Amino acid sequence: MLARFFIDRPILAWVISIIIVLIGLIAYKFLPIAQYPQITPPVVRVSASYPGASSAVVADTVAAPIEQQVNGVEGMLYMSSQSSNDGSYSLDVTFELGTDLNLAQVLVQNRVAIAQPQLPDVIKATGVTVKKRSPDILLVVNLYSEDDPATGQPYFDRLYMSNFATIQLLDPIARLEGVGDVFSFGGQDYSMRVWLDPDKLAAHGISAGEVAAVMQEQNVQVAAGQIGQPPVPAGQEYQYTVSTLGRLIDVEQFGSIVLKTGTNGEVLYLRDVGRLELGAKSQDQTLALDGRPSVGLAIFQLPGSNALDTADGIKAKMRQFERDQRLPKGLKYDIVYDTTPFIRESVDEVIKTLIIAVVLVAFVVLIFLQDWKSLLLPLIDICVSLVGTFAVLKLMGFSLNNLTLFGLVLAIGIVVDDAIVVLENIERWLDKGLPVREATIKAMSEITGPIMAITLVLSSVFIPSAFLGGITGQFFRQFALTISAAMLISAINAMTMTPARAASIFSGRKPGQKGDQGKEALPWWGFGLAGGLISVWLLKQLVGSWLGLIPHSAGGNDAVQTGFITSIKHYLVLTALFMPGLIAGGILGWFIIRPVNWALGQFFHAFNWVFERITQIYGKTVSRLLRWSFIALLLYLLLLVITGYGMTRIPGGFIPSQDKGRLIVNITLPDSASLERTEAITRQIEKIALETPGVAHTLGNPGRSFVLNAIGSNLGSMFVTLKPFDERLAPNLYADRIAAQLRARFKNEIPGAVINVFGAPAVDGLGNAGGFKVMIEAIGDVNFDRLQGQADNLVNKGNQIPGLIGMFNGFRAATPQLFADVNRVQCKTMGVSLTDVFATLQIYLGGYYVNDFNRFGRTWQVNIQADAAFRKDVESAKQLKVRNANGDMVPLGSVVDFREIGGPLTVTRYNLFTAATVGGASLPGMSTGEVLSTIEQLAVQELPHGMTYEWTELNFLQKQSSRLESFKDLQQNPYSAFVLGAILVFFVLSGLYESWSLPLAVILVVPLCLSSALAGVILAHMDLNIFVQVGFVVLVGLAAKNAILVVEFARDREIEGAKPFDAAVEAATVRLRPIIMTSFAFILGMAPLVVAEGAGSEMRRTLGIAVFSGMLGVTLFGIFLTPIFYYRIRSLSGPLASPTTVPTEQSLPAASP
């Protein structure tokens, strides 16, 4: 027997346990930390730029050919594109979870290459970029300038800051591990800007197209070759490389480009017909940090990397830049938009919950076992099992996230049972007079098989969850496998090392010693440990900041060294703080231990007396219920009906919204509003936000909407960063309350814009903001105006529905635009080429990319455009000149008529169809399931023929997880794991009992956990989200485990000759104490989740309430209904066969109190 091997070698058992703990602790230090498992679908982004083109032109000439080829690429879920009036185009292709992103990028790149011949020439010249990226910003590094005391003006302007960031910071950051992309927003890349004077060009008879051609001719990279390069005649002594001025590098050289020479030797230079500067490529958007001009480096995480490690690496690199004085005097940086503090704090809160749960479980076990030595055994097993699980997580490639930590919290109540079973049986044989060693060997010979059996039963509950697909599978998999790993370690530990430790712990106990003899509630040194912990906590509050007890971060080589030194210092200081309390508590404990233990002994004696009376009353009650079992079964059926009704009435959910410490404001001004107006509105929003209690910083970005993923002069965004969670404990400072305050003030105080306030997305990377998003698609012959009209109608009707707030339509079809109507007949008459007309329009009005130049070690664009005075209005545009066939300069107005029209600001395409983005939010209390159902009903009622809707981002995945249209859908449905787990439990028990009917006595209890869990969910006003569903799976195992305790004992008693009635009553009475002990240990361990606060408290409370109420209900219902189920099933079945398998854990009688 393996247990006997370790009983004879207790030191080896201790060594193995210590090694397991050490390996687990080492693995813990290397486990990546994340909020969730990798649940964000991979995304590949395709981007291009068509300078001067309208959104409709970009959609027709760039979006359509690319998307026709990309559509249907292997593994694609959906794709969405934006074509903007600044000529930019971006396409996000979202793939199924588990898709190899490198392969996906190659596949998309190949599809884009097929579309290349159909793209405009300018797109072919500038190229189409295909990148893999995380669809959400990890953090933003903001640069800002201090004011010069002498002038009162900033040291640096936005142009300098932007290009300093690009040249000095962007590349080093992009090379850091975990960084997928770095994007400068609110910035202005350098460009050689040539602002042409059309009047001077016309005076010299030069067209805009000729200027572009001459610049391309004279700004070209040249390979001049070598003199003396072999083969050469014999005797060649030197070899020279020939260089020449090809590509130009500065304003002076570009200004010296020769446009024209005269017969008398006069020369016309480029500087003679225009103004040149090293300026900004684009000034379509700006950025302000708390009102101060700023430039931001938005850093995207590489899919599959660790968010916290990546963020730590970025921060360490920025600190290194400061130490190396890489930032010039007056240039500062700050990181106010950072998604990682929430991740770090939410994981820390779950770890605290885990520690508190262990303490509470220990408290319950101490009350029942009433001896610190007996308590020590399950506590050691909990430590070995949970810490050892960290090593398994590392081997399986899991992260330390909320799901794996939830699994460990819930595993506490499960793994403690194995140690208690060993402990109970050893004490039973000790009470019979056996020496410690013999009692331990005898006990283990009886329960090795039972422990294996119960582990198999519980594993059959959790293992099916590991095979779910989609985002649901990602949530369930790590959770289920964490619990399974902890159970497996606990089972192995209980069968091998626990008995050896038990023999060591009970070595001082005399044979035949019974009852309370030799029991000691608390050890004197326990007061020392408690004093040390109190000392650490108290002194940290008083002198923690002075002693430098702050979390250290790691990233980069320098940061790793600093983090290691800081860590050593941290632990040394904590040890020093621990010692005063340890000494004082130990001394105090030495003197007061006897009276304390005497008082506790009196309490335990009273507790045992009360529990014995309750057990007697319980036994009589069960006996009466068995006689009236038909009434009890009718009540059970009524509970099932109520449960079924409740399942249909409770609103469905998915992933609960959470206070992540940030809000996003979407700003929309009237169509064609200038960027200057948008900046003014943004400043008003910023002032209101910074005045609002709980707000720490604002980051305003006029010119870009992150919610719509669109660029426009009338659009804007603002990220509102809230103060840390420990400074926002009051309910009115929660994120949703602050958002409501901001909405009210914006509505009342800023009438000139539509301003929506959203929380952070439930899952970073699945949308840029919280709330919902649905795409209204034109699948038939529907023009832009009708698409906007129907989307606006949907929004207006939706905003009238109670619970929905801030619904908006992001599509504007009639943004005022000008249509250049070229009179083609007049062009022919006047000898003007259409090509020249279009080139003149593009170059003068839209700007034209000529080619590139090199400066500061990088490549920049050369762009030409008419100076501002020549393109300020229609009359100015009509005076632009184009040359005809006779060489005369003809006013553009003679062949072109400008008239006002309406056109889209941004064209969105979703899965090949032109679409309008409709988004919004809901008030607290309205679940996402209700929101989706309400919007779907509204869309069906309001959308005409030729239009439809599709969900996107997180809502798409929610609908996907709830579909039941195919076997693949069934694999992603969370209730599949619940049903399959129950079925597997039935089959495992059937095999163990050699009976098809007896397992029903266990399975029939399982629905009771749903009844009580649903009751808790309803009372807490929650929805049926994914964390509640995770709780259901846990409750299946726990409900089955409690029922097995009764059924197995009753079965063995009946085999020994007892009648089914007597066997059921005796089993219920004898097993009441272990059931109550283990159940209430688990229930009390869930209490910290139920009352959770701080970061991530929404999901902890959701899971905690479901499991807490479910376990409470299944315990109270199960102890009465399980004997009834057993009795009725046995009354209808034949006699039991003798067991042919090893008896299971539940065949053991309870230890005496």
Coordinates of N, CA and C in Angstrom, one line a residue, residues 578-753:
F578 N 7.3 42.3 11.1 CA 6.6 41.2 11.7 C 7.1 40.8 13.1
M579 N 8.4 41.0 13.3 CA 9.0 40.6 14.5 C 8.4 41.2 15.8
P580 N 8.2 42.5 15.9 CA 7.6 43.0 17.2 C 6.3 42.3 17.6
G581 N 5.4 42.2 16.6 CA 4.1 41.5 16.9 C 4.3 40.1 17.3
L582 N 5.3 39.4 16.6 CA 5.5 38.0 16.9 C 6.0 37.8 18.3
I583 N 6.9 38.6 18.8 CA 7.5 38.5 20.1 C 6.4 38.8 21.1
A584 N 5.7 40.0 20.9 CA 4.7 40.4 21.9 C 3.5 39.4 22.0
G585 N 3.1 38.9 20.8 CA 2.0 38.0 20.8 C 2.4 36.7 21.4
G586 N 3.6 36.2 21.1 CA 4.0 34.9 21.7 C 4.1 35.0 23.2
I587 N 4.6 36.1 23.8 CA 4.7 36.2 25.2 C 3.3 36.3 25.8
L588 N 2.4 37.0 25.2 CA 1.0 37.1 25.6 C 0.3 35.8 25.6
G589 N 0.6 35.0 24.5 CA -0.1 33.7 24.3 C 0.4 32.7 25.4
W590 N 1.7 32.8 25.8 CA 2.2 31.9 26.8 C 1.5 32.0 28.1
F591 N 1.1 33.2 28.4 CA 0.4 33.5 29.7 C -1.1 33.3 29.6
I592 N -1.7 33.5 28.5 CA -3.2 33.4 28.5 C -3.8 32.2 27.8
I593 N -2.9 31.3 27.3 CA -3.4 30.2 26.5 C -4.3 29.3 27.3
R594 N -4.0 29.0 28.6 CA -4.8 28.1 29.4 C -6.3 28.6 29.6
P595 N -6.4 29.9 30.0 CA -7.8 30.4 30.2 C -8.5 30.5 28.8
V596 N -7.8 30.8 27.8 CA -8.4 30.9 26.5 C -8.9 29.6 26.0
N597 N -8.1 28.6 26.1 CA -8.5 27.2 25.7 C -9.6 26.7 26.6
W598 N -9.6 27.0 27.9 CA -10.7 26.6 28.8 C -12.0 27.2 28.3
A599 N -12.0 28.5 28.0 CA -13.2 29.2 27.5 C -13.7 28.6 26.2
L600 N -12.7 28.3 25.3 CA -13.1 27.7 24.0 C -13.7 26.3 24.3
G601 N -13.0 25.6 25.2 CA -13.5 24.2 25.5 C -15.0 24.3 26.0
Q602 N -15.3 25.3 26.8 CA -16.7 25.4 27.2 C -17.7 25.7 26.0
F603 N -17.2 26.6 25.1 CA -18.0 26.9 24.0 C -18.1 25.6 23.1
F604 N -17.1 24.9 22.9 CA -17.2 23.6 22.1 C -18.1 22.6 22.7
H605 N -18.1 22.5 24.0 CA -18.9 21.6 24.7 C -20.4 22.0 24.5
A606 N -20.7 23.3 24.6 CA -22.1 23.8 24.3 C -22.4 23.5 22.9
F607 N -21.5 23.8 22.0 CA -21.8 23.6 20.6 C -22.1 22.1 20.3
N608 N -21.3 21.2 20.8 CA -21.6 19.8 20.6 C -22.9 19.4 21.2
W609 N -23.3 19.9 22.4 CA -24.6 19.6 22.9 C -25.7 20.1 22.1
V610 N -25.6 21.3 21.6 CA -26.6 21.8 20.7 C -26.7 21.1 19.4
F611 N -25.5 20.7 18.8 CA -25.5 20.0 17.6 C -26.1 18.6 17.7
E612 N -25.9 18.0 18.8 CA -26.5 16.6 19.1 C -28.0 16.7 19.2
R613 N -28.5 17.8 19.8 CA -29.9 18.0 19.9 C -30.5 18.2 18.5
I614 N -29.8 19.1 17.7 CA -30.3 19.3 16.4 C -30.3 18.0 15.5
T615 N -29.2 17.2 15.7 CA -29.2 16.0 15.0 C -30.3 15.0 15.3
Q616 N -30.7 15.0 16.6 CA -31.8 14.2 17.0 C -33.1 14.7 16.4
I617 N -33.3 16.0 16.5 CA -34.5 16.5 15.9 C -34.5 16.3 14.4
Y618 N -33.4 16.4 13.8 CA -33.3 16.2 12.3 C -33.6 14.8 12.0
G619 N -33.1 13.8 12.8 CA -33.4 12.4 12.5 C -34.9 12.1 12.6
K620 N -35.6 12.7 13.6 CA -37.0 12.5 13.7 C -37.8 13.1 12.6
T621 N -37.3 14.3 12.2 CA -37.9 15.0 11.0 C -37.8 14.2 9.8
V622 N -36.6 13.6 9.5 CA -36.4 12.8 8.3 C -37.3 11.6 8.3
S623 N -37.4 11.0 9.5 CA -38.3 9.8 9.7 C -39.7 10.1 9.3
R624 N -40.2 11.3 9.8 CA -41.6 11.7 9.5 C -41.8 12.0 8.0
L625 N -40.7 12.6 7.4 CA -40.8 13.0 6.0 C -40.9 11.7 5.1
L626 N -40.1 10.7 5.5 CA -40.1 9.5 4.7 C -41.5 8.9 4.7
R627 N -42.3 9.0 5.8 CA -43.6 8.5 5.8 C -44.6 9.3 5.0
W628 N -44.2 10.6 4.8 CA -45.1 11.5 4.0 C -44.3 11.9 2.7
S629 N -43.5 10.9 2.2 CA -42.6 11.2 1.1 C -43.3 11.7 -0.2
F630 N -44.6 11.2 -0.4 CA -45.2 11.7 -1.6 C -45.5 13.2 -1.6
I631 N -45.8 13.7 -0.4 CA -46.0 15.1 -0.3 C -44.7 15.9 -0.5
A632 N -43.6 15.3 0.1 CA -42.3 15.9 -0.1 C -41.9 15.9 -1.6
L633 N -42.2 14.8 -2.3 CA -41.9 14.7 -3.8 C -42.7 15.7 -4.6
L634 N -44.0 15.9 -4.1 CA -44.8 17.0 -4.8 C -44.2 18.3 -4.6
L635 N -43.7 18.6 -3.4 CA -43.0 19.9 -3.2 C -41.8 20.0 -4.1
Y636 N -41.1 18.9 -4.2 CA -39.9 18.9 -5.1 C -40.3 19.2 -6.5
L637 N -41.3 18.6 -7.0 CA -41.8 18.9 -8.4 C -42.2 20.3 -8.5
L638 N -42.8 20.9 -7.5 CA -43.2 22.3 -7.5 C -41.9 23.1 -7.6
L639 N -40.9 22.8 -6.9 CA -39.6 23.5 -6.9 C -39.0 23.5 -8.4
L640 N -39.1 22.3 -9.0 CA -38.7 22.1 -10.4 C -39.4 23.1 -11.3
V641 N -40.7 23.1 -11.1 CA -41.6 24.0 -12.0 C -41.2 25.4 -11.8
I642 N -41.0 25.8 -10.5 CA -40.6 27.2 -10.2 C -39.2 27.5 -10.8
T643 N -38.3 26.5 -10.7 CA -37.0 26.7 -11.3 C -37.1 26.9 -12.8
G644 N -37.8 26.0 -13.4 CA -38.0 26.2 -14.9 C -38.6 27.5 -15.3
Y645 N -39.6 27.9 -14.5 CA -40.2 29.2 -14.8 C -39.2 30.4 -14.6
G646 N -38.4 30.2 -13.5 CA -37.4 31.2 -13.2 C -36.3 31.3 -14.2
M647 N -35.9 30.2 -14.8 CA -34.9 30.2 -15.9 C -35.4 31.0 -17.1
T648 N -36.7 30.9 -17.3 CA -37.2 31.7 -18.5 C -37.5 33.1 -18.2
R649 N -37.6 33.5 -16.9 CA -37.9 34.9 -16.6 C -36.7 35.7 -16.2
I650 N -35.7 35.1 -15.7 CA -34.5 35.8 -15.4 C -33.8 36.3 -16.7
P651 N -33.5 37.6 -16.7 CA -32.9 38.1 -17.9 C -31.5 37.5 -18.2
G652 N -31.2 37.3 -19.4 CA -29.9 36.7 -19.8 C -28.8 37.8 -19.8
G653 N -27.6 37.4 -19.6 CA -26.5 38.3 -19.6 C -25.3 37.6 -20.3
F654 N -24.2 38.2 -20.2 CA -23.0 37.6 -20.8 C -21.8 37.9 -19.8
I655 N -21.1 39.0 -20.0 CA -20.0 39.4 -19.1 C -20.5 40.7 -18.5
P656 N -20.6 40.7 -17.2 CA -21.1 42.0 -16.5 C -20.2 43.2 -16.7
S657 N -20.8 44.3 -16.9 CA -20.0 45.6 -17.0 C -19.4 45.8 -15.6
Q658 N -18.2 46.5 -15.7 CA -17.4 46.7 -14.5 C -16.9 48.1 -14.5
D659 N -16.7 48.6 -13.3 CA -16.0 49.8 -13.0 C -14.5 49.6 -13.2
K660 N -14.0 50.0 -14.4 CA -12.6 49.9 -14.6 C -11.8 51.1 -14.4
G661 N -12.4 52.1 -13.8 CA -11.6 53.3 -13.5 C -11.5 54.3 -14.7
R662 N -12.3 54.1 -15.7 CA -12.2 55.0 -16.8 C -13.5 55.1 -17.6
L663 N -13.8 56.2 -18.2 CA -15.0 56.4 -19.1 C -14.5 57.0 -20.4
I664 N -15.3 56.8 -21.4 CA -15.0 57.4 -22.7 C -16.2 58.2 -23.2
V665 N -15.9 59.4 -23.6 CA -16.9 60.4 -24.1 C -16.9 60.5 -25.6
N666 N -18.0 60.3 -26.2 CA -18.1 60.5 -27.7 C -18.7 61.8 -28.0
I667 N -18.1 62.6 -28.9 CA -18.5 63.9 -29.2 C -18.9 64.0 -30.6
T668 N -20.1 64.5 -30.9 CA -20.6 64.7 -32.3 C -21.2 66.1 -32.4
L669 N -20.6 66.9 -33.3 CA -21.1 68.2 -33.6 C -21.9 68.2 -34.8
P670 N -22.6 69.3 -35.2 CA -23.4 69.3 -36.4 C -22.5 69.0 -37.6
D671 N -23.1 68.5 -38.7 CA -22.3 68.1 -39.9 C -21.5 69.3 -40.4
S672 N -20.2 69.0 -40.8 CA -19.3 70.0 -41.3 C -18.8 71.0 -40.3
A673 N -19.1 70.8 -39.0 CA -18.5 71.7 -38.0 C -17.0 71.6 -38.1
S674 N -16.3 72.8 -37.9 CA -14.9 72.8 -38.1 C -14.2 72.2 -36.9
L675 N -12.9 71.9 -37.1 CA -12.1 71.3 -36.0 C -12.0 72.4 -34.8
E676 N -12.0 73.6 -35.2 CA -11.9 74.7 -34.2 C -13.1 74.6 -33.3
R677 N -14.3 74.5 -33.8 CA -15.5 74.4 -33.0 C -15.5 73.1 -32.1
T678 N -15.0 72.0 -32.7 CA -14.9 70.8 -31.9 C -14.0 70.9 -30.8
E679 N -12.8 71.6 -31.0 CA -11.9 71.9 -29.9 C -12.5 72.7 -28.8
A680 N -13.3 73.7 -29.2 CA -14.0 74.5 -28.2 C -14.9 73.7 -27.3
I681 N -15.7 72.8 -28.0 CA -16.7 72.0 -27.2 C -15.9 71.0 -26.3
T682 N -14.8 70.5 -26.8 CA -14.0 69.6 -26.0 C -13.4 70.2 -24.8
R683 N -13.0 71.5 -24.9 CA -12.6 72.2 -23.7 C -13.7 72.4 -22.7
Q684 N -14.9 72.6 -23.1 CA -16.0 72.7 -22.2 C -16.2 71.4 -21.5
I685 N -16.2 70.3 -22.2 CA -16.4 69.0 -21.7 C -15.3 68.7 -20.7
E686 N -14.1 69.0 -21.0 CA -12.9 68.8 -20.1 C -13.1 69.6 -18.8
K687 N -13.5 70.8 -18.9 CA -13.7 71.6 -17.7 C -14.8 71.0 -16.7
I688 N -15.9 70.5 -17.3 CA -16.9 69.9 -16.5 C -16.4 68.6 -15.9
A689 N -15.7 67.8 -16.7 CA -15.2 66.5 -16.2 C -14.3 66.7 -15.0
L690 N -13.3 67.6 -15.2 CA -12.3 67.8 -14.1 C -12.9 68.4 -12.8
E691 N -14.1 69.1 -13.0 CA -14.8 69.6 -11.8 C -15.6 68.5 -11.1
T692 N -15.8 67.4 -11.7 CA -16.6 66.3 -11.2 C -15.9 65.5 -10.1
P693 N -16.4 65.3 -8.9 CA -15.7 64.5 -7.9 C -15.5 63.1 -8.5
G694 N -14.3 62.6 -8.2 CA -13.9 61.2 -8.6 C -13.1 61.2 -9.9
V695 N -13.0 62.3 -10.6 CA -12.3 62.4 -11.9 C -10.9 62.8 -11.6
A696 N -9.9 62.1 -12.2 CA -8.5 62.4 -12.0 C -7.9 63.2 -13.2
H697 N -8.1 62.7 -14.4 CA -7.5 63.3 -15.6 C -8.5 63.2 -16.8
T698 N -8.2 64.0 -17.8 CA -8.9 63.9 -19.1 C -7.9 63.9 -20.2
L699 N -8.3 63.2 -21.3 CA -7.5 63.1 -22.4 C -8.4 63.3 -23.6
G700 N -8.4 64.6 -24.1 CA -9.3 64.9 -25.2 C -8.7 64.8 -26.6
N701 N -9.4 64.3 -27.5 CA -8.9 64.1 -28.9 C -9.9 64.6 -29.9
P702 N -10.0 65.9 -30.2 CA -10.9 66.4 -31.2 C -10.4 66.0 -32.6
G703 N -11.4 65.6 -33.4 CA -11.0 65.1 -34.8 C -11.1 63.6 -35.0
R704 N -11.3 62.9 -33.9 CA -11.3 61.4 -34.0 C -12.4 60.9 -33.0
S705 N -13.2 60.0 -33.5 CA -14.1 59.2 -32.6 C -13.6 57.8 -32.5
F706 N -13.2 57.5 -31.2 CA -12.8 56.1 -31.0 C -14.0 55.2 -30.9
V707 N -15.1 55.7 -30.5 CA -16.3 54.8 -30.4 C -16.7 54.4 -31.8
L708 N -16.7 55.3 -32.8 CA -17.1 55.0 -34.1 C -15.9 54.6 -35.0
N709 N -14.7 54.7 -34.4 CA -13.5 54.4 -35.2 C -13.5 55.2 -36.5
A710 N -13.7 56.5 -36.3 CA -13.9 57.4 -37.5 C -13.1 58.7 -37.2
I711 N -12.7 59.4 -38.3 CA -12.0 60.7 -38.3 C -12.9 61.7 -39.0
G712 N -13.1 62.9 -38.3 CA -13.9 63.9 -38.9 C -13.7 65.2 -38.1
S713 N -13.8 66.3 -38.7 CA -13.6 67.6 -38.0 C -14.7 67.8 -37.0
N714 N -15.9 67.2 -37.2 CA -17.0 67.4 -36.2 C -17.1 66.3 -35.2
L715 N -16.1 65.4 -35.1 CA -16.1 64.3 -34.2 C -15.0 64.5 -33.1
G716 N -15.2 63.9 -32.0 CA -14.2 64.0 -31.0 C -14.4 62.9 -29.9
S717 N -13.3 62.7 -29.2 CA -13.4 61.7 -28.1 C -12.7 62.3 -26.9
M718 N -13.0 61.8 -25.7 CA -12.3 62.1 -24.5 C -12.3 60.9 -23.6
F719 N -11.1 60.6 -23.2 CA -10.9 59.5 -22.1 C -10.9 60.2 -20.8
V720 N -11.8 59.8 -19.9 CA -11.9 60.3 -18.5 C -11.3 59.3 -17.6
T721 N -10.2 59.6 -17.0 CA -9.6 58.6 -16.0 C -10.1 59.0 -14.6
L722 N -10.6 58.0 -13.9 CA -11.1 58.2 -12.6 C -10.0 58.0 -11.5
K723 N -10.2 58.5 -10.4 CA -9.3 58.3 -9.3 C -9.2 56.8 -8.9
P724 N -8.1 56.4 -8.1 CA -8.0 55.0 -7.7 C -9.2 54.6 -6.9
F725 N -9.4 53.2 -7.0 CA -10.6 52.7 -6.3 C -10.7 53.0 -4.8
D726 N -9.6 53.0 -4.2 CA -9.6 53.2 -2.7 C -9.9 54.7 -2.4
E727 N -10.0 55.6 -3.4 CA -10.4 56.9 -3.2 C -11.8 57.1 -3.7
R728 N -12.5 56.1 -4.1 CA -13.9 56.2 -4.7 C -14.7 55.1 -4.0
L729 N -14.7 55.1 -2.7 CA -15.5 54.1 -2.0 C -16.9 54.5 -1.8
A730 N -17.2 55.8 -1.9 CA -18.6 56.2 -1.7 C -19.4 55.8 -3.0
P731 N -20.6 55.4 -2.9 CA -21.4 54.9 -4.0 C -21.6 56.0 -5.1
N732 N -21.6 57.3 -4.7 CA -21.8 58.3 -5.8 C -20.5 58.5 -6.6
L733 N -19.4 57.8 -6.2 CA -18.2 57.9 -7.0 C -17.9 56.7 -7.8
Y734 N -18.8 55.8 -7.9 CA -18.7 54.7 -8.8 C -18.8 55.2 -10.2
A735 N -18.2 54.4 -11.1 CA -18.1 54.9 -12.5 C -19.4 55.2 -13.2
D736 N -20.4 54.3 -12.9 CA -21.8 54.5 -13.5 C -22.4 55.8 -13.0
R737 N -22.2 56.1 -11.7 CA -22.8 57.3 -11.1 C -22.1 58.5 -11.7
I738 N -20.8 58.5 -11.8 CA -20.1 59.6 -12.4 C -20.5 59.8 -13.8
A739 N -20.7 58.7 -14.6 CA -21.1 58.8 -16.0 C -22.5 59.5 -16.0
A740 N -23.4 59.1 -15.1 CA -24.7 59.7 -15.1 C -24.6 61.2 -14.8
Q741 N -23.8 61.6 -13.8 CA -23.6 63.0 -13.5 C -23.1 63.8 -14.8
L742 N -22.1 63.2 -15.5 CA -21.6 63.9 -16.6 C -22.6 64.0 -17.7
R743 N -23.4 63.0 -18.0 CA -24.4 63.0 -19.0 C -25.4 64.2 -18.7
A744 N -25.8 64.3 -17.4 CA -26.8 65.3 -17.1 C -26.2 66.7 -17.3
R745 N -24.9 66.9 -16.9 CA -24.3 68.3 -17.0 C -24.1 68.6 -18.5
F746 N -23.6 67.6 -19.3 CA -23.3 67.8 -20.7 C -24.6 68.2 -21.4
K747 N -25.7 67.5 -21.1 CA -27.0 67.8 -21.7 C -27.5 69.2 -21.4
N748 N -27.3 69.6 -20.2 CA -27.8 70.9 -19.7 C -26.9 72.1 -20.1
E749 N -25.6 71.9 -20.1 CA -24.7 73.0 -20.2 C -24.0 73.1 -21.6
I750 N -24.1 72.0 -22.4 CA -23.4 72.1 -23.7 C -24.5 71.7 -24.8
P751 N -25.3 72.7 -25.2 CA -26.3 72.4 -26.2 C -25.9 72.2 -27.6
G752 N -24.6 72.6 -27.9 CA -24.2 72.6 -29.3 C -23.6 71.2 -29.8
A753 N -23.8 70.2 -29.1 CA -23.3 68.9 -29.6 C -24.0 67.7 -29.0

